């Protein structure tokens, strides 16, 4: 079977499918060795006992606080947990199918739901929800055990097959054991796709129903270049993929050999290539690929699985270590770019997260979280080259508000007698169209711009970047995008502030060359993309890129711009890596 998707991280990898389904917690199926079966039964029993204890405690507290009549619902939950229909059946599934407890519970839940659905009595049918509630609790208790396999402690290497991954799940994931990613949702600018590229792991997105169709544990091949997921390939197909994988590996090694070469055009124009990083561990990889600093640290990944604001001290430690690692280059830390859905569950959510109460807007309601981050950043700036970047700024008023908070954090540190950096460059991400349109007003207020093309394209063209159904409309080369970038560069040039691009447009050699032609001299991207962009730049002449970009600005559609670029830059792009010195 072959499923078609969008290739979002190049390369080929094969392995056993780890199918993740989202419930109260992510549920996956593992095949156990015979000797692990009884241990698993014990683990399930302990989780059920822990759930019973919690339910009793809740029931007693409720009875105390609001009276016994409200506590009866927990009697029903407790009865369910004692019902042999549930626990005994789950134990049988573990023993017969040799699967993990999570999967066994899930199997029993499916059977019981089918049973509940047959009830004609509405009251009884509604008990289906109680069942989910109870089982969700047991699932969580299973995950909490120290010996539990979890997404952060995988018992082997797998190809992840998932609907979607939230940043908190991505932060938890044991990436070293992920061979490739296959996602039902997503597009090239989806955060999980970006992460996969950062780790150099092949990925396919937009598969739509892979979670339903791929049997857990089956052998799958992810072709991240061709945008395919092949399930249970035949021996000759597998052989073919192995050969492609080997070629890709050699090409990667060849490209990595360019890491020490400067990113300079044939006519001597220097471009700074930096890395986008989500985790501290990635900083080493970034240097390996030749990054000259970190152009974007997506700090919100520090929220991790708990989805809670990290303490000031922990942040200070991470920011200092990042700065230390990339010294003498700088690290640009983006302040919290989160929406309510990224925070602890149970809080308010937006009907449309991309347009909702996110980033600076959300932080008006969580000023302490923002202040903690600003204090940590200012203190870290005393130890290394650090820049602060505010995302999702819609214009000068937003920036002034954020700057005011930064000033307050500075005064606080001063009062507390704590050392901090006093000349920290402060900039904004240009990713909301209104910020691009007021770039001249912003330019005189900030120290740098970084164009976030991932969101800028989404908002300019009204295309949801996470929805595979509209991915054909997500056009980085749309005339509006090139014109917006040009306008931002001109505004920056007038007051001589640096402007970089940190969206994925910087990571594709073709679009990166247009950006340089438009006057962008700093590009920040997934580390693994650096060698290819560098190779393209070293084969190009800046004067020519400028002419080509000018020509593109006059064209009416992405299709025509792309055709022009192919015609004009084909020699540079096809030549592949330019490895020789100047
Ligand atoms: C962007 O919007 O281009 C960007 C770099 O940030 P993110 O992808 O995290 O939204
Ligand atoms: Mg963005």
Coordinates of C-alpha atoms and ligand atoms in Angstrom, one line a residue:
X1 CA 0.0 0.0 0.0
X2 CA 1.2 3.5 -0.8
X3 CA -0.2 6.7 0.7
X4 CA 0.5 10.0 -1.0
X5 CA 1.4 13.1 1.0
X6 CA 3.6 16.1 0.8
X7 CA 7.4 15.6 1.2
X8 CA 8.3 18.1 4.0
X9 CA 11.8 16.8 5.0
X10 CA 13.9 15.1 2.4
X11 CA 15.5 11.6 2.6
X12 CA 14.3 8.1 2.9
X13 CA 14.0 5.9 6.1
X14 CA 12.4 2.7 6.9
X15 CA 11.4 1.0 10.1
X16 CA 8.6 -0.3 12.3
X17 CA 5.5 2.0 12.5
X18 CA 4.7 3.6 15.8
X19 CA 1.1 4.6 15.4
X20 CA 0.1 7.4 17.8
X21 CA -3.6 8.1 18.4
X22 CA -4.6 11.1 20.4
X23 CA -6.9 10.5 23.4
X24 CA -6.6 11.9 26.9
X25 CA -3.0 11.0 26.3
X26 CA -1.3 9.8 23.1
X27 CA -1.8 6.0 22.8
X28 CA 0.5 3.7 20.9
X29 CA 0.9 0.0 20.4
X30 CA 4.1 -2.0 21.2
X31 CA 4.7 -5.6 20.7
X32 CA 6.1 -7.2 23.9
X33 CA 8.6 -9.9 24.3
X34 CA 7.0 -12.9 26.1
X35 CA 8.9 -12.3 29.3
X36 CA 7.6 -8.7 29.5
X37 CA 3.9 -9.8 29.5
X38 CA 3.4 -10.3 33.2
X39 CA 5.4 -7.1 34.0
X40 CA 2.9 -5.3 31.8
X41 CA -0.1 -6.9 33.6
X42 CA 1.4 -5.6 36.9
X43 CA 1.8 -2.2 35.5
X44 CA -1.8 -2.1 34.4
X45 CA -3.0 -3.3 37.9
X46 CA -0.9 -0.6 39.6
X47 CA -2.4 2.1 37.3
X48 CA -5.9 0.9 38.1
X49 CA -5.2 0.9 41.8
X50 CA -3.7 4.4 41.6
X51 CA -6.8 5.6 39.7
X52 CA -9.1 4.0 42.4
X53 CA -7.2 5.9 45.1
X54 CA -7.5 9.2 43.2
X55 CA -11.2 8.7 42.6
X56 CA -11.8 7.9 46.2
X57 CA -9.9 11.0 47.3
X58 CA -11.9 13.2 44.8
X59 CA -15.1 11.7 46.0
X60 CA -14.4 12.4 49.7
X61 CA -13.3 15.9 48.9
X62 CA -16.4 16.6 47.0
X63 CA -18.6 15.1 49.7
X64 CA -16.9 17.3 52.2
X65 CA -17.0 20.5 50.1
X66 CA -20.4 20.3 48.3
X67 CA -22.2 17.4 49.8
X68 CA -22.6 13.7 49.1
X69 CA -25.2 14.0 46.3
X70 CA -22.6 15.3 43.9
X71 CA -20.1 12.6 44.7
X72 CA -22.3 9.8 43.4
X73 CA -20.9 10.1 39.9
X74 CA -17.5 8.9 41.2
X75 CA -19.2 5.8 42.6
X76 CA -20.2 4.9 39.1
X77 CA -16.5 5.5 38.0
X78 CA -15.2 3.4 40.8
X79 CA -17.6 0.6 39.9
X80 CA -16.4 0.7 36.3
X81 CA -12.8 0.2 37.5
X82 CA -13.8 -2.8 39.6
X83 CA -15.8 -4.3 36.8
X84 CA -14.1 -7.5 35.5
X85 CA -15.5 -6.6 32.1
X86 CA -12.8 -3.9 32.0
X87 CA -9.7 -5.0 33.9
X88 CA -9.9 -8.7 33.2
X89 CA -10.5 -8.1 29.6
X90 CA -7.6 -5.8 29.3
X91 CA -5.3 -8.3 31.1
X92 CA -6.5 -11.0 28.6
X93 CA -5.6 -8.7 25.7
X94 CA -2.1 -8.1 27.1
X95 CA -1.6 -11.9 27.6
X96 CA -3.0 -13.0 24.3
X97 CA -1.8 -10.2 22.0
X98 CA 1.5 -9.4 23.8
X99 CA 0.8 -5.7 23.7
X100 CA 1.4 -2.8 26.0
X101 CA -1.2 -1.9 28.7
X102 CA -2.2 1.4 26.9
X103 CA -3.1 -0.5 23.8
X104 CA -5.0 -3.2 25.7
X105 CA -7.1 -0.6 27.4
X106 CA -7.7 1.0 24.1
X107 CA -8.9 -2.2 22.6
X108 CA -11.3 -3.0 25.5
X109 CA -12.6 0.6 25.3
X110 CA -13.4 0.1 21.6
X111 CA -15.3 -3.1 22.4
X112 CA -17.2 -1.4 25.3
X113 CA -18.1 1.6 23.2
X114 CA -19.5 -0.6 20.5
X115 CA -21.7 -2.2 23.3
X116 CA -22.8 1.1 24.7
X117 CA -23.8 2.3 21.2
X118 CA -26.3 -0.5 21.0
X119 CA -28.2 0.7 24.1
X120 CA -31.5 2.4 23.2
X121 CA -31.7 3.9 26.7
X122 CA -30.2 7.5 26.4
X123 CA -29.0 7.3 30.1
X124 CA -27.0 4.2 29.5
X125 CA -25.6 5.4 26.2
X126 CA -24.3 8.5 28.0
X127 CA -22.3 6.3 30.3
X128 CA -19.9 6.0 27.3
X129 CA -18.5 9.4 28.3
X130 CA -17.9 8.2 31.8
X131 CA -16.0 5.3 30.4
X132 CA -13.7 7.6 28.5
X133 CA -13.2 9.7 31.6
X134 CA -12.2 6.6 33.7
X135 CA -10.0 5.1 31.0
X136 CA -8.3 8.5 30.4
X137 CA -7.4 8.5 34.1
X138 CA -5.9 5.0 33.9
X139 CA -4.0 6.0 30.7
X140 CA -2.5 9.0 32.4
X141 CA -1.5 6.9 35.4
X142 CA 0.1 4.3 33.1
X143 CA 2.2 7.1 31.5
X144 CA 3.3 8.5 34.9
X145 CA 5.0 5.3 36.0
X146 CA 8.8 5.4 36.0
X147 CA 9.1 2.2 34.1
X148 CA 6.5 3.0 31.5
X149 CA 7.4 3.2 27.8
X150 CA 6.4 6.6 26.6
X151 CA 7.0 8.9 23.8
X152 CA 10.0 10.2 25.7
X153 CA 11.3 6.7 26.5
X154 CA 10.9 4.6 23.4
X155 CA 12.0 0.9 23.6
X156 CA 13.5 1.0 20.1
X157 CA 13.7 3.0 16.9
X158 CA 10.5 3.7 15.1
X159 CA 8.8 5.5 12.2
X160 CA 6.3 7.9 13.9
X161 CA 2.9 7.7 12.3
X162 CA 0.7 10.4 13.8
X163 CA -2.2 12.7 13.1
X164 CA -0.4 15.8 14.3
X165 CA 2.0 16.6 17.1
X166 CA 1.6 19.6 19.4
X167 CA 4.7 21.5 20.5
X168 CA 4.4 19.9 23.9
X169 CA 4.4 16.4 22.4
X170 CA 7.2 17.3 20.1
X171 CA 9.2 18.5 23.1
X172 CA 8.6 15.2 24.9
X173 CA 9.5 13.0 22.0
X174 CA 12.6 10.8 22.1
X175 CA 13.9 12.2 18.7
X176 CA 17.0 10.1 18.7
X177 CA 14.8 7.0 18.3
X178 CA 12.6 8.5 15.6
X179 CA 13.7 7.3 12.1
X180 CA 11.1 9.2 10.1
X181 CA 7.8 11.0 10.6
X182 CA 4.5 10.4 8.7
X183 CA 1.7 12.9 9.6
X184 CA -1.9 13.1 8.6
X185 CA -2.1 16.8 9.1
X186 CA 0.5 19.4 8.2
X187 CA 2.3 21.1 5.5
X188 CA 6.0 22.2 5.0
X189 CA 5.7 25.1 7.5
X190 CA 4.0 23.0 10.1
X191 CA 6.1 23.0 13.3
X192 CA 6.7 19.2 13.3
X193 CA 7.8 19.4 9.7
X194 CA 10.2 22.1 10.6
X195 CA 11.5 20.1 13.5
X196 CA 12.0 17.0 11.4
X197 CA 14.1 19.0 9.0
X198 CA 16.1 20.4 11.9
X199 CA 16.9 16.9 13.0
X200 CA 17.6 15.7 9.4
X201 CA 14.8 13.1 9.7
X202 CA 12.7 12.3 6.6
X203 CA 9.1 13.4 6.9
X204 CA 5.9 13.3 4.9
X205 CA 2.8 15.4 5.9
X206 CA -0.7 15.7 4.7
X207 CA -1.3 12.0 4.5
X208 CA -4.9 12.4 5.8
X209 CA -5.7 8.9 7.1
X210 CA -2.4 7.1 7.7
X211 CA -3.1 6.7 11.4
X212 CA -6.2 4.7 10.5
X213 CA -4.6 2.7 7.6
X214 CA -1.2 1.8 8.8
X215 CA -1.2 -1.3 11.0
X216 CA 0.8 -0.6 14.2
X217 CA 4.2 -2.4 14.1
X218 CA 4.2 -2.8 10.3
X219 CA 7.3 -2.1 8.2
X220 CA 6.9 1.3 6.5
X221 CA 9.1 3.5 4.3
X222 CA 8.9 7.2 4.5
X223 CA 10.0 8.9 1.3
X224 CA 10.4 12.5 2.4
X225 CA 11.7 13.6 -1.0
X226 CA 8.9 12.1 -3.0
X227 CA 6.2 12.7 -0.4
X228 CA 5.1 9.0 0.0
X229 CA 4.5 6.5 2.7
X230 CA 4.9 2.9 1.6
X231 CA 3.4 0.2 3.9
X232 CA 4.8 -3.3 3.9
X233 CA 6.9 -2.8 0.8
X234 CA 8.0 -5.8 -1.4
X235 CA 11.6 -6.9 -1.1
X236 CA 12.7 -5.3 -4.4
X237 CA 10.9 -2.0 -3.5
X238 CA 12.7 -2.0 -0.1
X239 CA 16.0 -2.7 -1.9
X240 CA 15.4 0.3 -4.2
X241 CA 14.7 2.6 -1.2
X242 CA 17.9 1.3 0.6
X243 CA 19.9 2.4 -2.4
X244 CA 18.3 5.9 -2.4
X245 CA 18.9 6.1 1.3
X246 CA 22.6 5.3 0.8
X247 CA 23.0 7.9 -1.9
X248 CA 21.3 10.5 0.2
X249 CA 23.6 9.8 3.1
X250 CA 26.7 10.3 0.9
X251 CA 25.3 13.5 -0.5
X252 CA 24.7 14.8 3.1
X253 CA 28.3 14.0 4.1
X254 CA 29.6 15.8 1.0
X255 CA 27.4 18.8 1.9
X256 CA 28.5 18.8 5.5
X257 CA 32.1 19.1 4.3
X258 CA 31.2 22.7 3.3
X259 CA 30.6 23.8 6.9
X260 CA 33.8 25.7 7.2
X261 CA 33.4 27.6 3.9
X262 CA 32.1 31.1 4.0
X263 CA 28.7 31.8 2.5
X264 CA 29.8 34.3 -0.1
X265 CA 28.6 35.0 -3.7
X266 CA 30.9 34.8 -6.6
X267 CA 31.1 38.6 -6.7
X268 CA 32.1 38.7 -3.0
X269 CA 28.9 39.5 -1.2
X270 CA 28.8 37.9 2.2
X271 CA 25.6 36.4 3.6
X272 CA 25.2 35.2 7.2
X273 CA 23.6 31.8 7.4
X274 CA 22.2 31.1 10.9
X275 CA 20.1 28.3 12.5
X276 CA 16.6 28.1 13.8
X277 CA 16.6 26.0 16.9
X278 CA 14.0 24.7 19.3
X279 CA 16.0 22.7 21.8
X280 CA 19.4 23.3 23.4
X281 CA 20.6 20.0 21.9
X282 CA 20.1 21.3 18.4
X283 CA 22.7 24.0 18.9
X284 CA 25.6 21.5 18.4
X285 CA 24.0 20.2 15.2
X286 CA 23.6 23.8 14.0
X287 CA 27.4 24.4 14.4
X288 CA 28.1 21.1 12.7
X289 CA 26.3 22.3 9.6
X290 CA 28.2 25.6 9.7
X291 CA 25.6 28.0 11.3
X292 CA 26.9 31.4 12.2
X293 CA 24.8 31.8 15.3
X294 CA 21.2 31.1 16.1
X295 CA 18.9 33.4 14.2
X296 CA 15.8 32.1 15.9
X297 CA 15.4 30.2 19.2
X298 CA 11.7 29.2 19.5
X299 CA 11.7 29.6 23.3
X300 CA 8.2 28.2 23.7
X301 CA 9.5 24.7 23.4
X302 CA 10.8 25.3 27.0
X303 CA 7.2 24.8 28.1
X304 CA 7.7 21.1 27.4
X305 CA 5.2 18.5 28.3
X306 CA 3.9 20.1 31.4
X307 CA 3.0 23.1 29.3
X308 CA 3.8 25.4 32.2
X309 CA 5.9 28.5 32.1
X310 CA 9.5 27.5 33.0
X311 CA 11.2 29.1 36.0
X312 CA 13.4 32.2 35.5
X313 CA 16.4 30.3 36.7
X314 CA 16.0 27.4 34.3
X315 CA 15.5 29.8 31.4
X316 CA 18.6 31.8 32.4
X317 CA 20.6 28.6 32.4
X318 CA 19.3 27.6 28.9
X319 CA 19.9 31.1 27.4
X320 CA 23.4 31.3 28.8
X321 CA 24.3 27.8 27.5
X322 CA 23.0 28.7 24.1
X323 CA 25.0 31.9 24.0
X324 CA 28.1 30.0 25.2
X325 CA 27.7 27.3 22.5
X326 CA 27.5 29.7 19.6
X327 CA 30.0 32.3 20.8
X328 CA 31.4 34.5 19.1
X329 CA 28.1 34.5 17.2
X330 CA 24.8 35.7 18.6
X331 CA 21.7 33.9 19.6
X332 CA 18.3 35.6 18.9
X333 CA 15.7 34.4 21.4
X334 CA 12.1 34.9 20.4
X335 CA 9.8 35.6 23.4
X336 CA 6.9 33.2 24.0
X337 CA 5.0 32.6 20.8
X338 CA 2.1 30.6 22.2
X339 CA -1.6 30.5 22.2
X340 CA -4.0 29.3 24.9
X341 CA -4.0 25.8 23.3
X342 CA -0.3 25.5 24.0
X343 CA -0.8 26.0 27.7
X344 CA -2.1 23.6 30.3
X345 CA -5.2 21.9 29.1
X346 CA -8.6 23.0 30.5
X347 CA -8.0 26.7 29.9
X348 CA -9.8 28.9 27.3
X349 CA -9.1 28.2 23.7
X350 CA -9.5 30.3 20.6
X351 CA -11.9 29.4 17.8
X352 CA -9.2 30.3 15.4
X353 CA -5.8 30.0 17.1
X354 CA -3.8 31.7 14.3
X355 CA -5.9 34.8 14.7
X356 CA -6.6 34.6 18.4
X357 CA -5.1 35.6 21.7
X358 CA -1.5 34.5 21.1
X359 CA 2.0 35.8 21.8
X360 CA 2.1 39.4 23.0
X361 CA -1.7 39.4 23.2
X362 CA -1.9 36.4 25.5
X363 CA 0.9 37.8 27.6
X364 CA -1.2 40.8 28.6
X365 CA -3.1 38.2 30.7
X366 CA 0.1 36.5 31.9
X367 CA 2.4 39.4 32.6
X368 CA 4.3 37.4 35.2
X369 CA 5.3 34.8 32.6
X370 CA 6.5 37.5 30.3
X371 CA 8.4 39.4 33.0
X372 CA 10.1 36.2 34.1
X373 CA 11.3 35.6 30.5
X374 CA 12.5 39.2 30.0
X375 CA 14.4 39.1 33.3
X376 CA 16.1 35.8 32.3
X377 CA 17.0 37.2 28.9
X378 CA 18.4 40.4 30.2
X379 CA 20.5 38.6 32.8
X380 CA 21.7 36.1 30.1
X381 CA 22.8 39.0 28.0
X382 CA 25.4 39.9 30.6
X383 CA 27.1 36.5 29.7
X384 CA 26.9 36.4 25.9
X385 CA 25.8 37.9 22.7
X386 CA 22.0 37.7 22.9
X387 CA 19.2 39.5 21.0
X388 CA 15.6 39.7 22.1
X389 CA 12.9 39.3 19.4
X390 CA 9.2 40.0 19.9
X391 CA 7.0 37.9 17.6
X392 CA 3.5 38.5 16.3
X393 CA 3.9 42.3 16.5
X394 CA 1.1 44.0 14.6
X395 CA 2.7 47.5 14.5
X396 CA 4.5 50.2 16.6
X397 CA 2.0 50.2 19.4
X398 CA 2.5 46.5 20.2
X399 CA 6.3 47.0 20.1
X400 CA 6.1 50.0 22.4
X401 CA 4.1 48.0 24.9
X402 CA 6.6 45.1 24.9
X403 CA 9.5 47.5 25.2
X404 CA 7.8 49.1 28.2
X405 CA 7.6 45.7 29.9
X406 CA 11.3 45.1 29.0
X407 CA 12.2 48.4 30.6
X408 CA 10.2 47.5 33.8
X409 CA 12.1 44.2 33.9
X410 CA 15.4 46.1 33.6
X411 CA 14.4 48.4 36.5
X412 CA 13.4 45.4 38.6
X413 CA 16.8 43.7 38.1
X414 CA 18.5 46.9 38.9
X415 CA 16.5 47.2 42.2
X416 CA 17.3 43.5 43.0
X417 CA 21.0 44.2 42.4
X418 CA 21.3 41.5 39.7
X419 CA 23.7 41.9 36.8
X420 CA 22.2 42.2 33.3
X421 CA 23.3 43.2 29.8
X422 CA 22.5 46.8 29.2
X423 CA 23.0 47.0 25.4
X424 CA 20.8 44.1 24.3
X425 CA 19.6 44.5 20.7
X426 CA 15.8 44.3 20.6
X427 CA 13.9 43.5 17.4
X428 CA 10.7 42.2 16.0
X429 CA 9.5 39.4 13.8
X430 CA 7.8 40.8 10.7
X431 CA 5.1 38.2 10.2
X432 CA 1.8 40.0 10.5
X433 CA 1.0 42.0 7.3
X434 CA 0.2 45.1 9.4
X435 CA 3.8 45.0 10.7
X436 CA 5.1 44.8 7.1
X437 CA 3.0 47.8 6.1
X438 CA 4.3 49.8 9.0
X439 CA 7.8 48.7 8.6
X440 CA 9.1 52.3 8.2
X441 CA 7.5 53.2 11.6
X442 CA 8.9 50.1 13.2
X443 CA 12.4 50.5 11.7
X444 CA 13.1 53.6 13.6
X445 CA 12.2 52.0 16.9
X446 CA 13.9 48.6 16.7
X447 CA 17.5 47.3 16.4
X448 CA 16.7 44.6 13.8
X449 CA 14.0 42.9 11.8
X450 CA 13.5 39.3 11.1
X451 CA 10.9 38.4 8.5
X452 CA 8.9 35.3 9.6
X453 CA 7.7 34.3 6.1
X454 CA 5.9 31.2 7.4
X455 CA 3.3 33.3 9.1
X456 CA 3.6 36.3 6.8
X457 CA 2.6 34.1 3.8
X458 CA -0.3 32.5 5.8
X459 CA -1.7 35.9 6.7
X460 CA -1.0 37.8 3.5
X461 CA -2.5 35.1 1.3
X462 CA -5.2 34.0 3.8
X463 CA -4.0 30.3 3.7
X464 CA -3.9 28.2 6.9
X465 CA -0.3 26.9 7.0
X466 CA -1.4 23.8 8.8
X467 CA -4.1 22.7 6.5
X468 CA -2.9 20.3 3.8
X469 CA -6.1 20.9 1.7
X470 CA -5.0 24.4 0.9
X471 CA -1.3 23.8 0.6
X472 CA -1.3 24.5 -3.1
X473 CA -2.4 28.1 -2.3
X474 CA 0.5 28.6 0.1
X475 CA 2.8 30.3 -2.3
X476 CA 6.1 31.7 -1.0
X477 CA 6.7 33.2 -4.5
X478 CA 3.4 35.0 -4.7
X479 CA 4.1 38.6 -5.9
X480 CA 2.6 40.0 -2.6
X481 CA 5.2 38.1 -0.6
X482 CA 8.2 39.3 -2.6
X483 CA 6.8 42.9 -2.5
X484 CA 6.3 42.7 1.2
X485 CA 9.8 41.5 1.8
X486 CA 11.2 44.2 -0.5
X487 CA 9.3 46.9 1.4
X488 CA 10.6 45.6 4.7
X489 CA 14.2 45.5 3.4
X490 CA 13.9 49.1 2.1
X491 CA 12.5 50.3 5.4
X492 CA 15.4 48.7 7.2
X493 CA 18.0 50.0 4.7
X494 CA 16.8 53.6 5.3
X495 CA 17.8 53.5 9.0
X496 CA 20.6 50.9 8.5
X497 CA 19.3 48.2 10.7
X498 CA 19.9 44.5 9.8
X499 CA 17.1 42.4 8.4
X500 CA 17.0 38.7 8.3
X501 CA 14.5 36.1 7.2
X502 CA 13.8 33.2 9.6
X503 CA 10.9 31.6 7.8
X504 CA 11.3 28.4 5.7
X505 CA 11.7 30.5 2.6
X506 CA 15.3 31.0 3.8
X507 CA 15.8 27.2 3.7
X508 CA 15.0 26.5 0.1
X509 CA 17.9 27.3 -2.3
X510 CA 15.6 28.9 -4.9
X511 CA 13.7 31.1 -2.6
X512 CA 16.8 31.9 -0.5
X513 CA 18.5 33.3 -3.7
X514 CA 15.5 35.5 -4.4
X515 CA 15.6 36.8 -0.8
X516 CA 19.3 37.7 -1.2
X517 CA 18.5 39.4 -4.6
X518 CA 15.9 41.4 -2.7
X519 CA 18.6 42.6 -0.3
X520 CA 18.4 40.2 2.6
X521 CA 21.9 39.5 4.0
X522 CA 21.0 37.2 6.9
X523 CA 19.1 33.9 6.5
X524 CA 18.1 31.7 9.4
X525 CA 16.9 28.1 8.8
X526 CA 16.8 24.5 9.9
X527 CA 20.4 23.6 10.4
X528 CA 20.3 20.7 7.9
X529 CA 19.3 23.2 5.2
X530 CA 22.4 25.4 5.5
X531 CA 24.8 23.4 3.3
X532 CA 22.5 23.5 0.2
X533 CA 21.7 27.2 0.6
X534 CA 25.4 27.9 1.0
X535 CA 26.3 25.9 -2.1
X536 CA 23.7 27.8 -4.2
X537 CA 24.9 31.2 -2.9
X538 CA 28.6 30.3 -3.7
X539 CA 27.6 29.6 -7.2
X540 CA 25.6 32.8 -7.8
X541 CA 26.5 36.4 -8.4
X542 CA 24.8 39.0 -6.3
X543 CA 24.6 41.5 -9.1
X544 CA 22.7 38.9 -11.2
X545 CA 20.5 37.9 -8.2
X546 CA 19.5 41.5 -7.8
X547 CA 18.5 41.8 -11.5
X548 CA 16.5 38.6 -11.4
X549 CA 14.7 39.6 -8.2
X550 CA 13.9 43.0 -9.7
X551 CA 12.5 41.3 -12.7
X552 CA 10.4 39.0 -10.5
X553 CA 8.8 41.9 -8.7
X554 CA 7.1 42.9 -11.9
X555 CA 5.6 39.5 -12.6
X556 CA 1.9 38.8 -11.8
X557 CA 1.9 35.3 -10.4
X558 CA 3.8 32.8 -8.3
X559 CA 3.8 30.4 -11.3
X560 CA 5.4 33.0 -13.6
X561 CA 7.9 34.0 -10.9
X562 CA 8.9 30.4 -10.4
X563 CA 9.3 29.8 -14.1
X564 CA 11.5 32.9 -14.4
X565 CA 13.6 31.7 -11.5
X566 CA 14.0 28.3 -13.0
X567 CA 15.1 29.8 -16.3
X568 CA 17.5 32.3 -14.8
X569 CA 19.0 30.3 -11.9
X570 CA 18.9 26.8 -13.3
X571 CA 22.7 26.8 -13.9
X572 CA 23.4 27.8 -10.3
X573 CA 20.8 25.4 -8.8
X574 CA 21.6 22.5 -11.0
X575 CA 25.4 22.8 -10.5
X576 CA 24.9 21.5 -6.9
X577 CA 27.4 22.2 -4.2
X578 CA 30.3 24.5 -5.0
X579 CA 32.9 23.1 -2.8
X580 CA 36.1 24.6 -4.0
X581 CA 37.5 27.7 -2.3
X582 CA 37.1 31.1 -3.9
Ligands
LIG1 C1 7.6 32.4 10.9 O1 6.5 32.6 11.1 O2 8.1 32.5 9.7 C2 8.6 31.8 11.9 C3 9.8 31.8 11.7 O3 8.0 31.4 13.0 P1 7.1 30.1 13.3 O4 7.4 29.2 12.1 O5 7.6 29.5 14.6 O6 5.8 30.7 13.3
LIG2 MG1 5.7 32.8 13.1

